[in-house]
Coordinates of C-alpha atoms in Angstrom, one line a residue:
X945 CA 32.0 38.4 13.3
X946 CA 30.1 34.9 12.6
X947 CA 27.5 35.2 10.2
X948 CA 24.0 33.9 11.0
X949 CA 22.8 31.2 9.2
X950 CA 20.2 32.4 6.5
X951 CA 17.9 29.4 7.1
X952 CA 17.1 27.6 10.4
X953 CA 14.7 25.0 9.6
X954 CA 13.5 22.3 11.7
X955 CA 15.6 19.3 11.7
X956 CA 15.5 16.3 14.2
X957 CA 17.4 13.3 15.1
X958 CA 16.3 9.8 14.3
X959 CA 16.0 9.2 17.6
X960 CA 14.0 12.0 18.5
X961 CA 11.8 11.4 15.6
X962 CA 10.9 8.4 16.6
X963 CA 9.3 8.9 19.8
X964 CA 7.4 11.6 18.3
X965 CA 6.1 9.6 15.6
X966 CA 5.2 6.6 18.0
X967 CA 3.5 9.1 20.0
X968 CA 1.5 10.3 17.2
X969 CA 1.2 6.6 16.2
X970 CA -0.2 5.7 19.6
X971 CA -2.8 8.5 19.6
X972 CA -4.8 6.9 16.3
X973 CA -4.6 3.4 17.9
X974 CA -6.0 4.7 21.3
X975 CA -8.6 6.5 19.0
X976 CA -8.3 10.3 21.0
X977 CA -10.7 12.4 20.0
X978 CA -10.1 14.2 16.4
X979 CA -10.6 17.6 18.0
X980 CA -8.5 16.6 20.2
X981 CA -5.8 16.0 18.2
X982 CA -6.7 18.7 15.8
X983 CA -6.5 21.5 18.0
X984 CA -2.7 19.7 19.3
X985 CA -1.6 19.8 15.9
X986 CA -2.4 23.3 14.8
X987 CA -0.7 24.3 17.9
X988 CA 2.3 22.7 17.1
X989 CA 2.8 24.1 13.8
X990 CA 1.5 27.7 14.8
X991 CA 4.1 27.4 18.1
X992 CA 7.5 25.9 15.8
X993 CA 8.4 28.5 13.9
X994 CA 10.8 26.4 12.1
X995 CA 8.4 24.6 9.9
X996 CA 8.3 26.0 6.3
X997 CA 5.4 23.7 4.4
X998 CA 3.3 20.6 5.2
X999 CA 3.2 17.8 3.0
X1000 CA -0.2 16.6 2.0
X1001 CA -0.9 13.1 0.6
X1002 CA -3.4 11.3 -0.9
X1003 CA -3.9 8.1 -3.0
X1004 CA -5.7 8.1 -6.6
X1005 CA -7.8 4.7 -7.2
X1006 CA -5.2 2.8 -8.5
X1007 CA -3.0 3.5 -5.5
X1008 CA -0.7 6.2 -6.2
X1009 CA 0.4 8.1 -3.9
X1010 CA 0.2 11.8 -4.7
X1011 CA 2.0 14.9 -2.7
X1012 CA 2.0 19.0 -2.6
X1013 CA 3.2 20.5 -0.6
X1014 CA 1.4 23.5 1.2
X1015 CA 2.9 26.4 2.6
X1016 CA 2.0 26.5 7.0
X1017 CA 1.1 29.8 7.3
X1018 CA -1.2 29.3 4.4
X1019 CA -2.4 25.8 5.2
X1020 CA -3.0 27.2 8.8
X1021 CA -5.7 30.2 7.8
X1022 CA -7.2 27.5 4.6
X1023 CA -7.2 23.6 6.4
X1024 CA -11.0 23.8 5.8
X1025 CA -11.0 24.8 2.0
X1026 CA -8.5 22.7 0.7
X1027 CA -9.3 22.3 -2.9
X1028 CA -7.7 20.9 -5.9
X1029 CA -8.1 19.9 -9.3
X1030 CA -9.8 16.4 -9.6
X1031 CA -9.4 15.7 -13.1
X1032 CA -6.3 15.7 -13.2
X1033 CA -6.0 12.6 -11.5
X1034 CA -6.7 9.1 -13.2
X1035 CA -9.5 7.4 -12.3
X1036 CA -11.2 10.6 -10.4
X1037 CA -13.5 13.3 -11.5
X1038 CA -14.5 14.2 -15.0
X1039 CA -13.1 17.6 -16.2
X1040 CA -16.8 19.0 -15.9
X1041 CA -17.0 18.2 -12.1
X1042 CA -13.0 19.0 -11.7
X1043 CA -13.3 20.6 -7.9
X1044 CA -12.1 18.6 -4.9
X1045 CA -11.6 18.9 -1.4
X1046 CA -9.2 17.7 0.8
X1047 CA -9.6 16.9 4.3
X1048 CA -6.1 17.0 6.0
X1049 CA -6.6 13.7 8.8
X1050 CA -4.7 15.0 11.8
X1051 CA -4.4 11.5 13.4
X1052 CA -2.0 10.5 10.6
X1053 CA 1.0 12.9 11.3
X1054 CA 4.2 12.0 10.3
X1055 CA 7.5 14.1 11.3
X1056 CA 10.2 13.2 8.4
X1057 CA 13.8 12.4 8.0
X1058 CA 15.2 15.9 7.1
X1059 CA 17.7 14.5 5.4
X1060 CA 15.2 12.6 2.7
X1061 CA 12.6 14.9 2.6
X1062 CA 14.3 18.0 3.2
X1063 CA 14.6 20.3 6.4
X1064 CA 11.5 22.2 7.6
X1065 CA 8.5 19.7 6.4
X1066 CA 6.2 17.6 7.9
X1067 CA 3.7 15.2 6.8
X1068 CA -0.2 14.4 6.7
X1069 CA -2.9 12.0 5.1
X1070 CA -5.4 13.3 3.4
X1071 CA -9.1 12.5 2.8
X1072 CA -10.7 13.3 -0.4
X1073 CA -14.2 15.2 -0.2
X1074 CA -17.2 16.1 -3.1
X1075 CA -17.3 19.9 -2.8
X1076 CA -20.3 20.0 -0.5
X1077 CA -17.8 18.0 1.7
X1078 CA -19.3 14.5 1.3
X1079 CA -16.7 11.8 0.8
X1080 CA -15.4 11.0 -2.6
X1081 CA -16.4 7.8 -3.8
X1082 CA -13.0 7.3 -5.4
X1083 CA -10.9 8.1 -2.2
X1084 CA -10.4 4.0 -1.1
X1085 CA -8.5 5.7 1.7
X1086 CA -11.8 7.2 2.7
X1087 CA -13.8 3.9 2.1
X1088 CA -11.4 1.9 4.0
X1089 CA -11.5 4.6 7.4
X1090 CA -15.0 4.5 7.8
X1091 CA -15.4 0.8 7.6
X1092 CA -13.0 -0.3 9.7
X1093 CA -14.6 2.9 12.4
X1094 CA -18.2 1.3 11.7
X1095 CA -16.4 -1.9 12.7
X1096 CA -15.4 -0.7 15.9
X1097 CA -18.1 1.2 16.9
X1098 CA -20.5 -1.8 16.5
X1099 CA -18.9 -3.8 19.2
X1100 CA -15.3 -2.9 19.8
X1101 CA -13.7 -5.4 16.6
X1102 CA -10.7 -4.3 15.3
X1103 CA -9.1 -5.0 11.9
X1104 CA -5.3 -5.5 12.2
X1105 CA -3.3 -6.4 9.0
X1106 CA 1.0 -6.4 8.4
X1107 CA 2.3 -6.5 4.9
X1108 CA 5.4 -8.1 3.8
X1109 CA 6.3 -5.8 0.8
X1110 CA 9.5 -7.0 -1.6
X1111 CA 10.8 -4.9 -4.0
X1112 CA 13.7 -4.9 -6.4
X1113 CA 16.8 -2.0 -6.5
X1114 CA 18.0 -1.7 -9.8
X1115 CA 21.0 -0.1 -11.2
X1116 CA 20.6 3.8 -12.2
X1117 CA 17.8 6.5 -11.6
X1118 CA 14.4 6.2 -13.1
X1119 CA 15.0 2.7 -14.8
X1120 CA 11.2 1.8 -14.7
X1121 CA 10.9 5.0 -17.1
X1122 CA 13.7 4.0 -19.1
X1123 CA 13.3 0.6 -19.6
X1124 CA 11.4 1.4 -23.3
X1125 CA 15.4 2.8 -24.1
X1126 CA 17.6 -0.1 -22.5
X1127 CA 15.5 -3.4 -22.8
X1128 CA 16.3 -4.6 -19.5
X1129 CA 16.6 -4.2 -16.0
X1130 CA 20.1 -4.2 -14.3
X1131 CA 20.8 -5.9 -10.6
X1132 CA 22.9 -4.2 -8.3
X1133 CA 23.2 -7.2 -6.1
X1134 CA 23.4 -10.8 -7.1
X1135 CA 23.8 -12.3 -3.6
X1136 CA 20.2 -14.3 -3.1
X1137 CA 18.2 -14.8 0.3
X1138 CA 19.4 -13.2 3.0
X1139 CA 23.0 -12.7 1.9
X1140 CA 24.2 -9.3 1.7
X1141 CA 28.0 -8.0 2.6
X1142 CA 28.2 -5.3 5.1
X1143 CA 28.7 -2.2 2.8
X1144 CA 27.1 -3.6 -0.6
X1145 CA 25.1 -1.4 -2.6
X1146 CA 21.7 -3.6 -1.8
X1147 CA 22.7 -4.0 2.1
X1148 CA 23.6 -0.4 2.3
X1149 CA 20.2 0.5 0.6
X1150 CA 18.4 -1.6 3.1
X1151 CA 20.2 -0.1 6.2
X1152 CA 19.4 3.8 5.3
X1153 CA 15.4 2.6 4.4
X1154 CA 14.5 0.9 7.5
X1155 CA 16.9 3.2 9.3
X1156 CA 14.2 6.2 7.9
X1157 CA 11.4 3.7 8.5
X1158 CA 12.0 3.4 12.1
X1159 CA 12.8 7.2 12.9
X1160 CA 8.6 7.3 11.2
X1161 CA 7.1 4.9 13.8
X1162 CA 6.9 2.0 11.6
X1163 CA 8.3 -0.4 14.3
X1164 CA 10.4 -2.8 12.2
X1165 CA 11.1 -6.3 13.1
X1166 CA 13.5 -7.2 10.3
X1167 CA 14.7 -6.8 7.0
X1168 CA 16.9 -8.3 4.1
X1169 CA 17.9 -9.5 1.2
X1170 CA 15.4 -11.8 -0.8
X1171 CA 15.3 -14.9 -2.7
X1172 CA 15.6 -13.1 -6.3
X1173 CA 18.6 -11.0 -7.2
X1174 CA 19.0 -7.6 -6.0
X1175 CA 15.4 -8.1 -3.9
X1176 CA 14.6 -6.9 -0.3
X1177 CA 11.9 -6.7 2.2
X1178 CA 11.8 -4.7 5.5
X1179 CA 8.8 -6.0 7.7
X1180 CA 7.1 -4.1 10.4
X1181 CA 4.4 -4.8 12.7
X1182 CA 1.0 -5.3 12.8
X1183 CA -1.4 -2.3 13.4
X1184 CA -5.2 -1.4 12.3
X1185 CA -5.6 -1.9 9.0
X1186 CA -5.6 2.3 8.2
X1187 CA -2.2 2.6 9.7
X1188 CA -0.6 0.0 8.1
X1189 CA -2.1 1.0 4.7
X1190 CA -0.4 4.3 5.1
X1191 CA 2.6 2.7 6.0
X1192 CA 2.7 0.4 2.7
X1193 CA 2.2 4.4 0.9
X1194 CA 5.4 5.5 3.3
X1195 CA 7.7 2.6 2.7
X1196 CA 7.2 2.6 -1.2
X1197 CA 7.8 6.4 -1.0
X1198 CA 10.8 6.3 1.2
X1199 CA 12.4 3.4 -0.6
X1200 CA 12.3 5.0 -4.1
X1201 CA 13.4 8.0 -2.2
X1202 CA 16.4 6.5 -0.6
X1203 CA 17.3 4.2 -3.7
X1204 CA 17.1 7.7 -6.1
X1205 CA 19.6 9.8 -3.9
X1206 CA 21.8 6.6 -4.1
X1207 CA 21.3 6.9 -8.0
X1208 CA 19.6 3.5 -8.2
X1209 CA 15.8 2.5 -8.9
X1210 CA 13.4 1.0 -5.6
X1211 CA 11.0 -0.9 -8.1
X1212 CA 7.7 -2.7 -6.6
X1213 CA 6.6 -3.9 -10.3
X1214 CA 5.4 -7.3 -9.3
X1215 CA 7.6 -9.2 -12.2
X1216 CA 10.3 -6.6 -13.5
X1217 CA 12.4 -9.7 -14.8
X1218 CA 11.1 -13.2 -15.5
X1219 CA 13.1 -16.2 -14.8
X1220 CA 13.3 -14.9 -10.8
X1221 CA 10.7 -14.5 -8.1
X1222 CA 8.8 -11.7 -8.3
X1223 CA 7.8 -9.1 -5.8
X1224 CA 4.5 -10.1 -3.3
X1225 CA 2.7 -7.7 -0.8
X1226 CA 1.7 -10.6 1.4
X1227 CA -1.2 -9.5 3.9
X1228 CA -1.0 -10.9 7.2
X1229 CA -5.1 -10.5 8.9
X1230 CA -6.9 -10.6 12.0
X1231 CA -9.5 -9.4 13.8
X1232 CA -9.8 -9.0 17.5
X1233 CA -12.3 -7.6 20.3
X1234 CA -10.9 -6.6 24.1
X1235 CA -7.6 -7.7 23.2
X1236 CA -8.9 -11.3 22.3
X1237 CA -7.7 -12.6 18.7
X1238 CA -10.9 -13.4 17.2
X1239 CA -9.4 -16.2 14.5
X1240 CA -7.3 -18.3 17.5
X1241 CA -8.5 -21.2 18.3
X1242 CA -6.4 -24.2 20.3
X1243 CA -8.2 -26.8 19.3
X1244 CA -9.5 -26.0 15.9
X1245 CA -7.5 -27.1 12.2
X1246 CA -4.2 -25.5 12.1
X1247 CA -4.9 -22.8 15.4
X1248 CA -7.7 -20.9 13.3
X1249 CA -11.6 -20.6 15.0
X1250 CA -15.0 -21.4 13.6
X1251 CA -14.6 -17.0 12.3
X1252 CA -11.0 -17.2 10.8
X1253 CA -12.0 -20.1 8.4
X1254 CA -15.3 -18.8 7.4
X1255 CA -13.3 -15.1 6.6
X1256 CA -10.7 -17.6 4.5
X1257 CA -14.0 -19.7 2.8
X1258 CA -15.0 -16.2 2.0
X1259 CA -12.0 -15.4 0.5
X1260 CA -11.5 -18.6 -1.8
X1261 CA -15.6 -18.2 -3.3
X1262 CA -14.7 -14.7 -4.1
X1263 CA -11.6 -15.1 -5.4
X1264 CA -11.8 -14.5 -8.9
X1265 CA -14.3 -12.1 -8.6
X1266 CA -11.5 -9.6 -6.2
X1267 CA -8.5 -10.8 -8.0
X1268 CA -8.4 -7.3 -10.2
X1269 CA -8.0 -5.5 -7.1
X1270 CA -4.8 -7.8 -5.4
X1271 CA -3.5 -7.9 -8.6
X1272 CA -4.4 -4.7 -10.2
X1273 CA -1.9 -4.6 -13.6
X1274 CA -0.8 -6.2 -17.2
X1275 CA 2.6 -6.8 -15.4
X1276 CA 1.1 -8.1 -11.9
X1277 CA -0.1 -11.6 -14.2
X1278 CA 3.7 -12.9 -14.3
X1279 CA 4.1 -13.1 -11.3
X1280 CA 0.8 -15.5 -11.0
X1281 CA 2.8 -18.0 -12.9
X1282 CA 3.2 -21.2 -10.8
X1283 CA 6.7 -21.6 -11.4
X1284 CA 8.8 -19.7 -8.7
X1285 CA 6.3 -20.2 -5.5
X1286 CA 3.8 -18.5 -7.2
X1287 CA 0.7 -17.9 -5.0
X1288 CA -2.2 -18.7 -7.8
X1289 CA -4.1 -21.5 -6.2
X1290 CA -7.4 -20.9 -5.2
X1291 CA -6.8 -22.3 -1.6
X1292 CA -5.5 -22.5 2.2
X1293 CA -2.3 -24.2 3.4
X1294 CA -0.7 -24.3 6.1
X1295 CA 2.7 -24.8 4.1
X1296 CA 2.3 -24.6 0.8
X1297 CA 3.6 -21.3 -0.6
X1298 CA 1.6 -21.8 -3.6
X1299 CA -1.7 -21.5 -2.0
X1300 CA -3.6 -18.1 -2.1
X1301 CA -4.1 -18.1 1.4
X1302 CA -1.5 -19.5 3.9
X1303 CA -2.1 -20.5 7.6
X1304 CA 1.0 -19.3 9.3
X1305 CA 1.5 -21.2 12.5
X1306 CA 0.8 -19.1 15.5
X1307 CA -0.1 -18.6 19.2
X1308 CA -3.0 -16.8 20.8
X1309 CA -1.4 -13.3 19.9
X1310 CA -0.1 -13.9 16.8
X1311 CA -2.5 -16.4 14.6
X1312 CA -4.1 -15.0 11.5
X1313 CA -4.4 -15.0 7.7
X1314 CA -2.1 -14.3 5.4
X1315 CA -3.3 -13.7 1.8
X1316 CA 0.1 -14.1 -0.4
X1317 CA -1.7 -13.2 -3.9
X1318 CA -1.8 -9.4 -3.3
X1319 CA 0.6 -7.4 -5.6
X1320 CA 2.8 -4.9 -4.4
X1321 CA 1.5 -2.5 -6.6
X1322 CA -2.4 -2.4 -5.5
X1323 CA -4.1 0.1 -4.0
X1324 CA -3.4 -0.7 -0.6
X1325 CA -7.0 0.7 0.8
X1326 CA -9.1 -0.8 -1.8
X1327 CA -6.7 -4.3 -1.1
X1328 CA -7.4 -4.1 3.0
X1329 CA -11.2 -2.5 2.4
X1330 CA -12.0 -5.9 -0.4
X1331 CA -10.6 -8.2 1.9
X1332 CA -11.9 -6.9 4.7
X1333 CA -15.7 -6.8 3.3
X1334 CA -15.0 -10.2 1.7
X1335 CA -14.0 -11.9 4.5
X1336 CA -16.8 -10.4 7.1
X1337 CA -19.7 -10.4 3.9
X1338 CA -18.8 -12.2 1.3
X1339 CA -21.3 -14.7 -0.4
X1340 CA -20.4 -18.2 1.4
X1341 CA -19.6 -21.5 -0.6
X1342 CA -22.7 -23.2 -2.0
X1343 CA -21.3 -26.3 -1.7
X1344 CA -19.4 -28.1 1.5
X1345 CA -16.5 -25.5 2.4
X1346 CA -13.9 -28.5 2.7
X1347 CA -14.6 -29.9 -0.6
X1348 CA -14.2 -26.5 -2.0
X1349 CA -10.9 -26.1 -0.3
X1350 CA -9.3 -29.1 -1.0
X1351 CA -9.8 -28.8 -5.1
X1352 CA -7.4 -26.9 -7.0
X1353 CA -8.5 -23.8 -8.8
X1354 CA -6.3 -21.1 -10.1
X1355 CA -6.8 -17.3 -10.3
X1356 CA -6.3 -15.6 -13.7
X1357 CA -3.5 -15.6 -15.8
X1358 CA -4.4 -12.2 -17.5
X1359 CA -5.7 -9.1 -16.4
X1360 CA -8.6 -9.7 -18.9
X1361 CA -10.3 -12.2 -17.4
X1362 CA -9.6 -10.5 -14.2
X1363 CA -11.5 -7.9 -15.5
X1364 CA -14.3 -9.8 -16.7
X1365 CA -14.9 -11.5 -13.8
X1366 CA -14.5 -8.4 -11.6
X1367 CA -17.1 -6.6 -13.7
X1368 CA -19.4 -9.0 -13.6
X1369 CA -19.5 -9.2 -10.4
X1370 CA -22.8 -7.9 -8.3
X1371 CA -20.8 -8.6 -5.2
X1372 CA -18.0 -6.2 -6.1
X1373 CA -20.9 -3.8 -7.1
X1374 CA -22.4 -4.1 -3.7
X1375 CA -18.9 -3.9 -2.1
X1376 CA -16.8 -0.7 -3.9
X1377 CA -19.7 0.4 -5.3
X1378 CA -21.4 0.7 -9.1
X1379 CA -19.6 4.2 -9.7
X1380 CA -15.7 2.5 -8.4
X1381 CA -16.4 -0.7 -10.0
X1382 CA -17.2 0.5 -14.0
X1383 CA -13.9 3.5 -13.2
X1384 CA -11.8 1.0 -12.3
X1385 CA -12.0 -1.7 -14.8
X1386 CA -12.0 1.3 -17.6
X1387 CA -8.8 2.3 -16.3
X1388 CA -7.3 -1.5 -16.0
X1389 CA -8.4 -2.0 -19.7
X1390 CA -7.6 1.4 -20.8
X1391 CA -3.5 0.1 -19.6
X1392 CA -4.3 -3.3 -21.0
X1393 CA -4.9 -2.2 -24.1
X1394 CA -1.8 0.1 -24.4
X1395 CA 0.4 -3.5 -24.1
X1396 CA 0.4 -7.1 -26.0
X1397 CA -2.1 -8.9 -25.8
X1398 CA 0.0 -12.2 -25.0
X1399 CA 2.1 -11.9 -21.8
X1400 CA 4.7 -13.8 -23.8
X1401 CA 8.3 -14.6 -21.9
X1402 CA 10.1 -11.5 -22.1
X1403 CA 8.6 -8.1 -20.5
X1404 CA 7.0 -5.7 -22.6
X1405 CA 8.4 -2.2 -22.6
X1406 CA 4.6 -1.0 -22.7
X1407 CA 3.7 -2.9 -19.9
X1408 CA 6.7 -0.7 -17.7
X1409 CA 6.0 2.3 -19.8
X1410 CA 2.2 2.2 -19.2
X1411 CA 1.8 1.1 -15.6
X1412 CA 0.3 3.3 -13.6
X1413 CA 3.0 3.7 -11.0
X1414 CA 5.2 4.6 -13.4
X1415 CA 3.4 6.5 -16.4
X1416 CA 3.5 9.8 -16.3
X1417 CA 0.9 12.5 -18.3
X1418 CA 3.4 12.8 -21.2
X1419 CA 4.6 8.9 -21.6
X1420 CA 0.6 8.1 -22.0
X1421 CA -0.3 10.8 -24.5
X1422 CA 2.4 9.3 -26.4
X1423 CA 0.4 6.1 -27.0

């Protein structure tokens, strides 16, 4: 007699999970109604008996992601009184005001790759709420929703933004956490741009990410090898700005994923090893209304209208003052050297790489901004919310805007004037608000403090050891 499986949790096909998630993924773009939505999705996990748990996500304020996993039956009788503890979370409430809610955002539904996440799960975004259900003021996920709603709502503009995220793959599990024992950080690849053997540890890496990231919607366009050793990117296309955020939180996830049960290390640390490129999370922006690409123009300087270079003149004038956020740690500052097509110019070009902001050349669908001084590491809500609110409100150049853009100035070369300028700033006050703005540059300082001084040529182990995407509780009670 055949014995029956013990266990029959859901697992799907990549193919299979990909329509589903495109479905899911066209619903939030068509903006159904939450209800809506709601009411389909508690169906669904009431009706498939093979779902065991729902994993919950949310981001903290410097932009890590963070997971648990709730039983469905549980989640199912309890999706209004989520609560957790708030303090223990960086940069979010103090122990004395320690309750939190969590508002599970139905629209943002992923079904996962069983064989990543395990068989049986599926997976939602999370707001966070004050306990009397108001929204937290540290939840940039939050922030960056209703914004880009309000947006809409006034007269039908949309905010659409694709990130170009390179990471490194390194030898061995957990190497980022390890790098205080070994000193260094070893390549698994040495091939360069685009070069990658059929079978290789980095090319076979790449193939089993973006195969995961297509079976979750993300719509990939292409992916490879990069210029530095052992480096890869895996673009996918544009969307509203929410989606894509939560895609840049998916694709970090599933890379480390993928690269741990290959015993290797998916790093995003913007400059692991110096004397290579480091790792960018270039922004790609526009804004549109009807279907009509609000920053084309035929006819004006490099294919950009009147709007798209007032949104760039924005940029530039605030530039130092948002420069914490893009580039939100000790590490992040090596990578604004201008050796190695650094991005640390304070200004457009249409070609050159070192420029802040670059003016890709495009048509009517696809002109737009592209800010290449953005970190892979930020908090990718408070990076799309900043530039967003900087670009649209930002204080404009006092003097002539083409004078301004044709003069070379350069970001910061240390988090610590990055963090004086940010604090100083009454437009950042305005923008993130007084509460976000003081919490943020205490915990930027607070990891600062914890490394040299003096960047130096060779990386610090306290600058890996103290980062915030890869510290953990006992590593920075050690300090």
């Amino acid at each position: 007699m055949e014995q029956k499986p013990l266990r029959d949790f859901l697992e799907i096909p990549y193919d299979e999970l990909e329509e589903l998630n495109l479905k899911v993924k066209r619903q939030r773009i068509k903006r159904e109604s939450p209800d809506k939505i709601r009411e389909e999705r508690i169906k669904y996990l009431t009706d498939e008996k093979r779902i065991k748990a729902v994993t919950v996500c949310f981001t903290d304020l410097e932009g890590r992601l963070h997971m648990l996993d709730y039983d469905k039956k549980f989640l199912l009788k309890s999706a209004d009184n989520l609560t957790f503890d708030g303090s223990s979370i960086r940069g979010f409430s103090a122990q004395a005001e320690s309750d939190l809610r969590l508002n599970v955002d139905w629209s943002a539904f992923y079904w996962l790759p069983s064989d990543i996440f395990g068989p049986g799960k599926v997976l939602a975004f999370c707001e966070v709420l004050e306990r009397d259900g108001t929204p937290y003021h540290s939840d940039m996920r939050g922030q960056l929703k209703r914004a880009t709603e309000q947006l809409f709502q006034k007269d039908g503009t949309v905010f659409h933004a694709a990130p170009e995220i390179e990471g490194f793959l390194f030898k061995n599990r957990d190497a980022e956490r390890h790098y205080h024992e070994e000193g260094k950080f070893e390549f698994i690849s040495i091939g360069g741009y685009y070069h990658a053997l059929p079978g290789d540890g980095l090319r076979a890496f790449i193939d089993k990410a973006a195969e995961a990231q297509r079976a979750m919607g993300f719509e990939n366009e292409k992916d490879h090898p990069e210029v530095a050793p052992s480096q890869f990117e895996m673009n996918f296309s544009y969307s509203e700005a929410l989606v894509a955020a939560d895609q840049i939180q998916l694709y970090k996830l599933l890379c480390r994923q993928v690269a741990a049960q290959q015993g290797l290390t998916a790093s995003f640390l913007p400059k692991p090893v110096t004397g290579v490129n480091g790792n960018g999370m270039h922004i790609n922006m526009s804004l549109s209304k009807n279907n009509k690409n609000l920053f084309y123009d035929k006819g004006g300087q490099d294919g950009l209208s009147a709007m798209g270079w007032e949104f760039i003149d924005r940029i530039l004038n605030n530039a130092n003052d948002i420069c914490l956020v893009l580039n939100s740690s000790v590490n992040s500052y090596r990578r604004l050297d201008p050796h190695y097509e650094a991005p640390n110019q304070i200004k457009a070009s249409a070609n050159n790489r070192g420029a802040m902001v670059r003016i890709p050349f495009g048509n009517e669908r696809s002109a737009r901004v592209e800010c290449r001084s953005v970190a892979p590491d930020a908090n990718p809500y408070m990076v799309l919310f900043t530039l967003l609110k900087t670009g649209l409100e930002g204080p404009q150049p006092q003097e002539d805007a083409e004078t301004k853009r044709s003069r070379t100035r350069f970001l910061p070369d240390n988090i610590y004037d990055a963090v004086r300028f940010f604090k100083g700033s009454q437009f950042v006050a305005q923008t993130l608000g007084e509460q976000v703005q003081g919490k943020y540059a205490e915990l930027k300082v607070a990891s600062a403090d914890r490394c040299p001084k003096q960047l130096g040529t060779r990386v610090k182990d306290a600058e890996i050891q103290f980062h915030h995407e890869v510290t953990n509780q006992y590593l920075w009670n050690l300090f």
